[in-house]
Structures are given as C-alpha cells and as structure tokens.
Amino acid sequence: MKKVSVALTGAGGQIAYHLIYSISKGEVFGFDTQVDLRLVDIPEVLPKIEGLVMELEDSRLTLLSSVSIHSDQQLDQAFQSIDFAFLVGAFPRLAGMERKDLLEKNGLIFKTQGEALGAYAKPSVQTLVVGNPCNTNCLIALSHAKNIPSNQFYAMTLLDEFRASYQLAKMCQVPVVDITDLYIYGNHSATQFPDFTNARVKDQPIISVLDQSGLETTFVPMIQQRGAAVIKARGSSSAASAARSAAETAHKIWSQSSTPFSVAVVSSGCYDAPDGIVVSAPYYFKDGKGRVYDRFDHDATAKAMIEKSYQELLQEREAVIALGFLDE
Ligand code: NAX
C-alpha cells in the first residue's frame, strides 16, 4: 500500500476538526494510501488535540497508519520528510487589531513555517495555505522555503468558487453540476472576482440567461461577502465548507487534475497579474506540470475588477516587505 506523510497546522481549530476526517478516510490522497498524520498547534491547544486523537482512535480509520501531536516549536519533527502540508492555523484578527498587526503576527508564523518546510520536508512537498490572509501568507511561506519550488505552494480559493457556483445554480434554477467555467480571480478577500462573464449554464453563457448588470451589482458582492454572511448567521466562520474545499483542493493537486479549478499560485503573468504576488485563477495540470488555464477573455469591467484585487495584493505585499518578512 502507498503511504503519505501529512502535516496539518491549526489542528485544534474548527476547520481541522472536519478536514482531519477527509484526510484520514482516503478522500484526499486516495483509498489505496495510508496516512501518517502530524498535527500541529500552539502549546496551549495540545491537550485538546489529545482528545481529538482519542476520537480518531475511536473511529476505526483503517487508512490512518499513525498520528502524532506537535507544538509550533517542534516543526523539525512535524515537517520531517512530509509529502503534503496543510497550513490552516493562523493568528485571528482580534477586536481592535490593526491590519498591520495581523500581517505582522501571521508574517512571523508563515516565515517560520516556510523555513521549516525548506529545512525538513521532502523537496517534493506540496503546500496548501488556508489560514488568512491566505494569498499573502502563502507568498511569505514560499519565499522562505529554500529548495522547494514556489509552484508547489497554493492558497485556497475553491470555497469561493463553490459558493459562487451554487448561487448561480440557484439563480438559474438548475443543479449546481450544470454550472461550469466559473473561476475566482485575485485575492481571497472582499475584492475577489467570481468571473460570471465566462461562466456557463448547461453550456450556454450565463450572461445570455441572466442580466449582466444585475450580476455585477448583486452576485459579485454576495460572493465577496459570503464569508461575513456565514459568520453573521452561524456566529462563527465557515468550517465544514472550508474543510470540504481544502480536501478537494488538495485532492486536485495530489491527483494532478486535468480539469481546471480555482486556486491561488505565484503569479506567472497570466491574466496580466503583476509579478511577486499569489493570485487566484483557473489552474490545471498537463504532462505532470501545473499551469494557469489562460484561455478566458475578460471585458473591460471584468478586467477592472480583477485589477482592483491585484492592487490589494500588491498593497499586502508592500506591507509585509515593510515589516521585513519579504525582500523587495
Ligand atoms: P480556528 O480559530 O478555529 O483555529 C485556528 C487554529 O490555529 C487554532 O487552534 C490556533 O491555536 C491554531 N494556530 C494559531 N497559530 C498557530 C501556529 N503558529 N501553528 C499552528 N497552529 C496555530 O480557525 P479556523 O476556523 O479553523 O480557520 C483557520 C484559518 O482559516 C483562519 O485563518 C481563517 O480565517 C481561514 N479561512 C480561510 C478560508 C479560505 O477560503 N482560504 C475560508 C475559511 C476560513 O475563514
């Protein structure tokens, strides 16, 4: 049987509580692959993770070959020879906290984790960053991971794609499977652009079925604000849906999906993305290599919305350069 070593940071958090089960049941790395799982969190949370491990033991997960618990000070053990890293843990934005303070706290976390990946993980390790601000955290991690190609780092935007495709399906009164060619561009933030202009319903352009200006003024903001709407309704942020999206993204990376999916990667200049930022776009694998699917055209309005998101990412980049976490 095949075997994969996987590290998961933020293991005591609400996303991890769901994600661990997808990983352990074979949904990510395959039903023919055993998983050696390394759970990482800050020291105060480790006793809680012991309870989680008891639950895993009680779940008869036949593909879970081993589980270990590590503090964020023990990344040498946690990341030793791993094949895949889920970087889910991040410092949350606390009430009254400035954006700069958030970037500073997370800059240190993702710099440290990037360095540890470079030092201890397999050079082939693939890394999915979920912890926010995920694009910029991913940029920091990949910049500090010596010996690991930057195209092995990804930041999650598939949840945004899932949110967008469901809402379009609802508007068109069709099952979600009938919505295709819908991808997220830019940042995983309120500036993201869910590209309805190229989306299709039952292979017809959405804009031939729904009013374009209505999509611009209602659908786009709804997707941009969907995370906040979930927090308002649920009292806490998306957890099961985020875990489902993280599992699916990792599966697509691991199985080298030939079908495009939304994910953020370091800019290759496609869709006019500036150098040196991690941007979302449709992405797929061909002949063993991942690449941006660059065959969509955008009208002036769509281009302006995508550009706005690039500008936000450039500002985040400037801020972390000023904080010393990235070189110019
Ligand atoms: P929780 O607050 O439930 O859990 C986060 C966990 O990370 C905590 O147990 C915390 O102790 C741990 N942690 C903090 N610093 C750490 C470090 N240095 N090393 C290891 N662990 C550390 O958050 P949860 O709801 O699980 O969300 C996790 C992250 O995902 C957040 O940053 C959140 O904003 C982000 N999200 C990203 C999404 C995306 O689409 N990219 C969507 C969902 C979610 O909002």
Short mmCIF file of C-alpha atoms and ligand atoms in Angstrom, two decimals:
data_model
loop_
_atom_site.label_atom_id
_atom_site.label_comp_id
_atom_site.label_asym_id
_atom_site.label_seq_id
_atom_site.Cartn_x
_atom_site.Cartn_y
_atom_site.Cartn_z
CA MET A 1 0.00 0.00 0.00
CA LYS A 2 1.16 3.56 -0.72
CA LYS A 3 1.94 5.88 2.17
CA VAL A 4 1.88 9.65 2.55
CA SER A 5 3.13 11.86 5.40
CA VAL A 6 0.94 14.89 6.01
CA ALA A 7 1.25 17.84 8.40
CA LEU A 8 -1.74 19.91 9.44
CA THR A 9 -1.32 23.17 11.35
CA GLY A 10 -4.24 24.68 13.23
CA ALA A 11 -5.12 21.10 14.19
CA GLY A 12 -7.18 22.20 17.19
CA GLY A 13 -9.33 24.55 15.12
CA GLN A 14 -12.79 24.16 13.66
CA ILE A 15 -11.70 23.61 10.02
CA ALA A 16 -9.22 20.93 11.06
CA TYR A 17 -11.93 19.09 13.01
CA HIS A 18 -13.64 18.29 9.70
CA LEU A 19 -10.59 18.20 7.42
CA ILE A 20 -8.85 15.53 9.51
CA TYR A 21 -11.66 13.10 8.71
CA SER A 22 -11.46 13.69 4.94
CA ILE A 23 -7.70 13.13 5.06
CA SER A 24 -8.00 10.05 7.25
CA LYS A 25 -10.77 8.40 5.21
CA GLY A 26 -8.81 8.49 1.94
CA GLU A 27 -10.77 11.27 0.25
CA VAL A 28 -7.67 13.39 -0.34
CA PHE A 29 -4.75 11.05 -1.05
CA GLY A 30 -6.67 8.03 -2.30
CA PHE A 31 -8.32 4.95 -0.87
CA ASP A 32 -5.15 2.94 -1.56
CA THR A 33 -2.88 5.21 0.50
CA GLN A 34 -2.09 5.13 4.20
CA VAL A 35 -1.68 8.43 6.01
CA ASP A 36 0.95 9.34 8.61
CA LEU A 37 -0.64 12.46 10.12
CA ARG A 38 1.27 15.14 12.06
CA LEU A 39 -1.00 17.52 13.99
CA VAL A 40 0.44 20.94 14.86
CA ASP A 41 -0.90 23.70 17.09
CA ILE A 42 0.27 26.13 19.74
CA PRO A 43 1.20 24.58 23.14
CA GLU A 44 -1.99 25.72 24.96
CA VAL A 45 -4.14 23.80 22.47
CA LEU A 46 -2.24 20.48 22.54
CA PRO A 47 -4.31 18.91 25.38
CA LYS A 48 -7.44 19.48 23.28
CA ILE A 49 -5.75 17.70 20.37
CA GLU A 50 -5.15 14.68 22.59
CA GLY A 51 -8.95 14.47 22.82
CA LEU A 52 -9.19 14.71 19.05
CA VAL A 53 -6.69 11.85 18.70
CA MET A 54 -8.85 9.77 21.07
CA GLU A 55 -11.75 10.38 18.70
CA LEU A 56 -9.64 9.33 15.72
CA GLU A 57 -8.70 6.12 17.56
CA ASP A 58 -12.38 5.50 18.23
CA SER A 59 -13.31 5.93 14.56
CA ARG A 60 -11.62 2.80 13.13
CA LEU A 61 -9.91 4.71 10.33
CA THR A 62 -8.10 1.91 8.55
CA LEU A 63 -6.03 4.23 6.31
CA LEU A 64 -4.68 6.25 9.25
CA SER A 65 -1.40 4.49 9.97
CA SER A 66 -0.07 6.93 12.58
CA VAL A 67 -0.91 10.23 14.28
CA SER A 68 1.45 12.46 16.22
CA ILE A 69 1.00 15.78 18.04
CA HIS A 70 3.49 18.66 17.79
CA SER A 71 3.70 22.21 19.05
CA ASP A 72 4.54 25.04 16.68
CA GLN A 73 8.02 24.95 18.29
CA GLN A 74 8.56 21.38 17.04
CA LEU A 75 8.32 21.86 13.28
CA ASP A 76 11.55 19.90 12.81
CA GLN A 77 9.62 16.80 13.87
CA ALA A 78 6.24 17.79 12.45
CA PHE A 79 7.57 18.58 8.95
CA GLN A 80 10.26 15.86 8.80
CA SER A 81 10.08 14.23 5.33
CA ILE A 82 6.44 15.20 4.78
CA ASP A 83 4.79 14.95 1.35
CA PHE A 84 1.97 17.44 1.93
CA ALA A 85 1.39 20.36 4.31
CA PHE A 86 -1.95 21.94 5.13
CA LEU A 87 -1.17 25.34 6.69
CA VAL A 88 -4.55 26.08 8.28
CA GLY A 89 -3.55 27.68 11.59
CA ALA A 90 -3.19 31.45 11.61
CA PHE A 91 -3.43 34.28 14.09
CA PRO A 92 -7.05 35.52 14.12
CA ARG A 93 -8.00 39.15 13.71
CA LEU A 94 -8.94 40.19 17.24
CA ALA A 95 -11.23 43.12 18.04
CA GLY A 96 -9.40 46.43 17.74
CA MET A 97 -6.44 44.88 15.91
CA GLU A 98 -4.87 46.90 13.09
CA ARG A 99 -4.35 45.20 9.72
CA LYS A 100 -0.63 45.80 10.12
CA ASP A 101 -0.65 43.90 13.44
CA LEU A 102 -2.43 40.97 11.78
CA LEU A 103 0.10 40.85 8.93
CA GLU A 104 2.93 41.04 11.46
CA LYS A 105 1.62 38.14 13.58
CA ASN A 106 0.96 35.98 10.55
CA GLY A 107 4.14 37.06 8.78
CA LEU A 108 6.16 35.51 11.58
CA ILE A 109 4.10 32.29 11.60
CA PHE A 110 4.36 31.74 7.83
CA LYS A 111 8.02 32.76 7.60
CA THR A 112 8.86 30.21 10.32
CA GLN A 113 6.76 27.53 8.66
CA GLY A 114 8.22 28.25 5.21
CA GLU A 115 11.75 27.96 6.60
CA ALA A 116 10.87 24.70 8.35
CA LEU A 117 9.35 23.26 5.17
CA GLY A 118 12.56 24.09 3.31
CA ALA A 119 14.70 22.56 6.06
CA TYR A 120 12.79 19.38 6.91
CA ALA A 121 10.11 18.46 4.34
CA LYS A 122 10.74 16.45 1.18
CA PRO A 123 11.77 18.76 -1.68
CA SER A 124 8.67 17.47 -3.49
CA VAL A 125 6.33 18.63 -0.68
CA GLN A 126 3.12 20.32 -1.81
CA THR A 127 1.70 23.02 0.49
CA LEU A 128 -1.84 24.34 0.69
CA VAL A 129 -2.28 27.56 2.71
CA VAL A 130 -5.76 28.08 4.15
CA GLY A 131 -5.02 30.44 7.09
CA ASN A 132 -5.82 34.07 6.29
CA PRO A 133 -4.76 36.32 4.70
CA CYS A 134 -4.04 33.14 2.71
CA ASN A 135 -2.59 34.61 -0.52
CA THR A 136 -0.01 36.73 1.30
CA ASN A 137 0.69 34.06 3.94
CA CYS A 138 1.40 31.69 1.05
CA LEU A 139 3.71 34.24 -0.56
CA ILE A 140 5.67 34.59 2.68
CA ALA A 141 5.93 30.81 3.18
CA LEU A 142 7.13 30.09 -0.36
CA SER A 143 9.66 32.93 -0.18
CA HIS A 144 11.32 31.36 2.87
CA ALA A 145 11.20 27.70 1.80
CA LYS A 146 14.67 27.10 0.45
CA ASN A 147 14.99 24.25 -2.07
CA ILE A 148 11.24 23.96 -2.64
CA PRO A 149 9.96 25.25 -5.99
CA SER A 150 7.48 28.10 -5.50
CA ASN A 151 4.96 26.38 -7.78
CA GLN A 152 4.46 23.76 -5.04
CA PHE A 153 2.67 26.36 -2.88
CA TYR A 154 -1.05 27.07 -3.20
CA ALA A 155 -3.58 29.27 -1.38
CA MET A 156 -7.20 28.19 -1.18
CA THR A 157 -9.93 29.90 -3.23
CA LEU A 158 -12.01 26.83 -4.13
CA LEU A 159 -14.50 27.64 -1.36
CA ASP A 160 -15.21 30.92 -3.15
CA GLU A 161 -15.75 29.01 -6.41
CA PHE A 162 -18.12 26.57 -4.69
CA ARG A 163 -20.04 29.45 -3.13
CA ALA A 164 -20.31 31.22 -6.49
CA SER A 165 -21.38 28.17 -8.48
CA TYR A 166 -24.13 27.32 -6.01
CA GLN A 167 -25.55 30.86 -6.09
CA LEU A 168 -25.57 30.91 -9.91
CA ALA A 169 -27.25 27.50 -9.97
CA LYS A 170 -29.89 28.83 -7.61
CA MET A 171 -30.48 31.89 -9.81
CA CYS A 172 -30.76 29.71 -12.93
CA GLN A 173 -32.84 27.10 -11.06
CA VAL A 174 -30.58 24.24 -12.13
CA PRO A 175 -28.48 21.71 -10.20
CA VAL A 176 -25.00 23.01 -9.35
CA VAL A 177 -23.43 20.47 -11.70
CA ASP A 178 -24.90 22.41 -14.65
CA ILE A 179 -22.72 25.45 -13.85
CA THR A 180 -19.27 25.32 -15.49
CA ASP A 181 -16.35 27.59 -16.37
CA LEU A 182 -16.77 29.66 -13.21
CA TYR A 183 -13.49 30.64 -11.54
CA ILE A 184 -12.20 33.07 -8.92
CA TYR A 185 -9.58 35.68 -9.79
CA GLY A 186 -7.34 37.71 -7.47
CA ASN A 187 -7.32 37.67 -3.68
CA HIS A 188 -9.31 35.50 -1.25
CA SER A 189 -10.93 38.62 0.14
CA ALA A 190 -13.76 41.04 -0.49
CA THR A 191 -12.02 42.18 -3.70
CA GLN A 192 -12.05 38.73 -5.33
CA PHE A 193 -13.69 38.49 -8.75
CA PRO A 194 -16.02 35.50 -9.27
CA ASP A 195 -15.97 35.53 -13.07
CA PHE A 196 -19.58 35.18 -14.14
CA THR A 197 -18.69 36.63 -17.57
CA ASN A 198 -17.20 33.33 -18.75
CA ALA A 199 -19.44 31.07 -16.67
CA ARG A 200 -21.84 28.75 -18.43
CA VAL A 201 -25.14 27.12 -17.54
CA LYS A 202 -25.92 23.92 -19.43
CA ASP A 203 -23.17 25.06 -21.82
CA GLN A 204 -24.85 28.43 -22.51
CA PRO A 205 -23.15 31.66 -21.38
CA ILE A 206 -24.69 32.76 -18.06
CA ILE A 207 -24.87 36.32 -19.41
CA SER A 208 -27.23 35.11 -22.14
CA VAL A 209 -29.59 33.87 -19.41
CA LEU A 210 -29.16 36.35 -16.52
CA ASP A 211 -28.90 40.14 -16.61
CA GLN A 212 -25.21 41.17 -16.65
CA SER A 213 -25.57 44.40 -14.70
CA GLY A 214 -27.60 42.59 -12.03
CA LEU A 215 -24.82 40.02 -11.73
CA GLU A 216 -22.29 42.81 -11.28
CA THR A 217 -24.25 44.62 -8.60
CA THR A 218 -25.75 41.71 -6.65
CA PHE A 219 -23.99 38.40 -7.37
CA VAL A 220 -20.39 39.67 -7.16
CA PRO A 221 -20.80 41.45 -3.79
CA MET A 222 -22.77 38.49 -2.44
CA ILE A 223 -19.85 36.13 -3.12
CA GLN A 224 -17.29 38.67 -1.90
CA GLN A 225 -19.23 38.96 1.38
CA ARG A 226 -20.33 35.34 1.73
CA GLY A 227 -17.81 34.56 4.47
CA ALA A 228 -19.07 37.50 6.54
CA ALA A 229 -22.69 36.39 5.95
CA VAL A 230 -21.87 32.91 7.30
CA ILE A 231 -20.24 34.45 10.39
CA LYS A 232 -23.31 36.63 10.99
CA ALA A 233 -25.72 33.71 10.67
CA ARG A 234 -23.69 30.98 12.38
CA GLY A 235 -21.82 33.00 14.95
CA SER A 236 -18.51 31.60 13.68
CA SER A 237 -16.71 31.36 10.36
CA SER A 238 -17.13 28.70 7.67
CA ALA A 239 -15.78 25.40 8.92
CA ALA A 240 -17.27 22.31 7.25
CA SER A 241 -17.44 24.03 3.84
CA ALA A 242 -13.87 25.30 4.22
CA ALA A 243 -12.69 21.81 5.15
CA ARG A 244 -14.55 20.28 2.20
CA SER A 245 -12.88 22.84 -0.11
CA ALA A 246 -9.42 22.25 1.39
CA ALA A 247 -9.81 18.49 0.99
CA GLU A 248 -10.98 18.88 -2.60
CA THR A 249 -8.19 21.35 -3.47
CA ALA A 250 -5.54 19.04 -2.02
CA HIS A 251 -7.04 16.09 -3.89
CA LYS A 252 -6.93 18.04 -7.16
CA ILE A 253 -3.29 18.97 -6.54
CA TRP A 254 -2.29 15.48 -5.45
CA SER A 255 -4.07 13.74 -8.34
CA GLN A 256 -2.92 16.43 -10.82
CA SER A 257 -6.40 17.33 -12.00
CA SER A 258 -6.61 17.98 -15.74
CA THR A 259 -9.88 19.85 -15.14
CA PRO A 260 -9.29 23.49 -14.12
CA PHE A 261 -10.17 24.59 -10.58
CA SER A 262 -9.76 27.85 -8.66
CA VAL A 263 -6.59 28.13 -6.60
CA ALA A 264 -4.07 30.89 -5.95
CA VAL A 265 -0.47 30.37 -7.07
CA VAL A 266 2.53 32.63 -7.51
CA SER A 267 1.95 34.90 -10.48
CA SER A 268 3.14 33.76 -13.90
CA GLY A 269 1.90 36.94 -15.61
CA CYS A 270 -1.25 35.24 -16.92
CA TYR A 271 -4.33 37.47 -16.92
CA ASP A 272 -1.99 40.48 -16.53
CA ALA A 273 -1.16 39.56 -12.92
CA PRO A 274 1.85 41.52 -11.62
CA ASP A 275 4.95 39.57 -10.60
CA GLY A 276 5.57 38.68 -6.98
CA ILE A 277 2.05 38.06 -5.68
CA VAL A 278 -0.02 34.91 -5.16
CA VAL A 279 -3.16 35.21 -7.29
CA SER A 280 -6.20 33.06 -7.89
CA ALA A 281 -7.11 31.94 -11.41
CA PRO A 282 -8.22 28.69 -13.04
CA TYR A 283 -5.42 26.15 -12.71
CA TYR A 284 -4.90 22.63 -14.06
CA PHE A 285 -2.22 20.02 -14.69
CA LYS A 286 -0.91 18.82 -18.02
CA ASP A 287 2.01 16.45 -18.67
CA GLY A 288 2.83 16.42 -14.95
CA LYS A 289 3.03 20.22 -14.68
CA GLY A 290 0.61 22.67 -13.11
CA ARG A 291 -0.29 25.80 -15.04
CA VAL A 292 -2.82 28.60 -15.19
CA TYR A 293 -5.61 27.91 -17.66
CA ASP A 294 -5.22 31.07 -19.71
CA ARG A 295 -7.91 30.76 -22.37
CA PHE A 296 -10.59 33.07 -21.00
CA ASP A 297 -11.12 36.64 -22.19
CA HIS A 298 -12.33 39.44 -19.93
CA ASP A 299 -14.20 42.59 -20.87
CA ALA A 300 -13.17 46.00 -19.51
CA THR A 301 -15.43 45.74 -16.45
CA ALA A 302 -14.12 42.30 -15.51
CA LYS A 303 -10.54 43.44 -16.08
CA ALA A 304 -11.09 46.42 -13.78
CA MET A 305 -12.44 44.19 -11.00
CA ILE A 306 -9.52 41.76 -11.33
CA GLU A 307 -7.05 44.67 -11.35
CA LYS A 308 -8.57 46.01 -8.11
CA SER A 309 -7.87 42.68 -6.43
CA TYR A 310 -4.28 42.64 -7.77
CA GLN A 311 -3.79 46.12 -6.31
CA GLU A 312 -4.93 44.90 -2.90
CA LEU A 313 -2.44 42.02 -3.09
CA LEU A 314 0.35 44.42 -4.07
CA GLN A 315 -0.52 46.54 -1.02
CA GLU A 316 -0.40 43.47 1.24
CA ARG A 317 2.98 42.64 -0.29
CA GLU A 318 4.27 46.16 0.35
CA ALA A 319 3.10 45.91 3.96
CA VAL A 320 4.94 42.64 4.62
CA ILE A 321 8.06 43.99 2.89
CA ALA A 322 7.90 46.98 5.25
CA LEU A 323 7.59 44.56 8.18
CA GLY A 324 10.72 42.71 6.99
CA PHE A 325 9.08 39.41 6.04
CA LEU A 326 9.86 39.71 2.31
CA ASP A 327 12.67 41.20 0.27
CA GLU A 328 11.89 43.89 -2.32
P1 NAX B 1 -9.78 28.40 14.49
O1 NAX B 1 -9.56 29.67 15.23
O2 NAX B 1 -10.91 27.52 14.86
O3 NAX B 1 -8.45 27.51 14.57
C1 NAX B 1 -7.20 28.00 14.25
C2 NAX B 1 -6.19 27.14 14.97
O4 NAX B 1 -4.89 27.53 14.53
C3 NAX B 1 -6.23 27.32 16.49
O5 NAX B 1 -6.32 26.04 17.11
C4 NAX B 1 -4.92 28.03 16.79
O6 NAX B 1 -4.41 27.72 18.07
C5 NAX B 1 -4.05 27.47 15.67
N1 NAX B 1 -2.81 28.20 15.46
C6 NAX B 1 -2.56 29.53 15.64
N2 NAX B 1 -1.27 29.81 15.41
C7 NAX B 1 -0.68 28.64 15.05
C8 NAX B 1 0.65 28.28 14.70
N3 NAX B 1 1.63 29.17 14.69
N4 NAX B 1 0.91 26.99 14.40
C9 NAX B 1 -0.06 26.07 14.44
N5 NAX B 1 -1.35 26.34 14.78
C10 NAX B 1 -1.64 27.61 15.09
O7 NAX B 1 -9.83 28.81 12.95
P2 NAX B 1 -10.48 28.00 11.73
O8 NAX B 1 -11.92 28.35 11.64
O9 NAX B 1 -10.08 26.59 11.77
O10 NAX B 1 -9.80 28.78 10.50
C11 NAX B 1 -8.42 28.67 10.24
C12 NAX B 1 -7.98 29.71 9.23
O11 NAX B 1 -8.65 29.51 8.00
C13 NAX B 1 -8.30 31.15 9.63
O12 NAX B 1 -7.18 31.97 9.37
C14 NAX B 1 -9.45 31.50 8.72
O13 NAX B 1 -9.55 32.90 8.51
C15 NAX B 1 -9.08 30.76 7.48
N6 NAX B 1 -10.12 30.53 6.48
C16 NAX B 1 -9.74 30.51 5.18
C17 NAX B 1 -10.63 30.25 4.16
C18 NAX B 1 -10.19 30.23 2.74
O14 NAX B 1 -11.04 30.05 1.87
N7 NAX B 1 -8.92 30.39 2.42
C19 NAX B 1 -12.08 30.03 4.45
C20 NAX B 1 -12.33 29.62 5.87
C21 NAX B 1 -11.50 30.33 6.90
O15 NAX B 1 -12.04 31.60 7.09
#
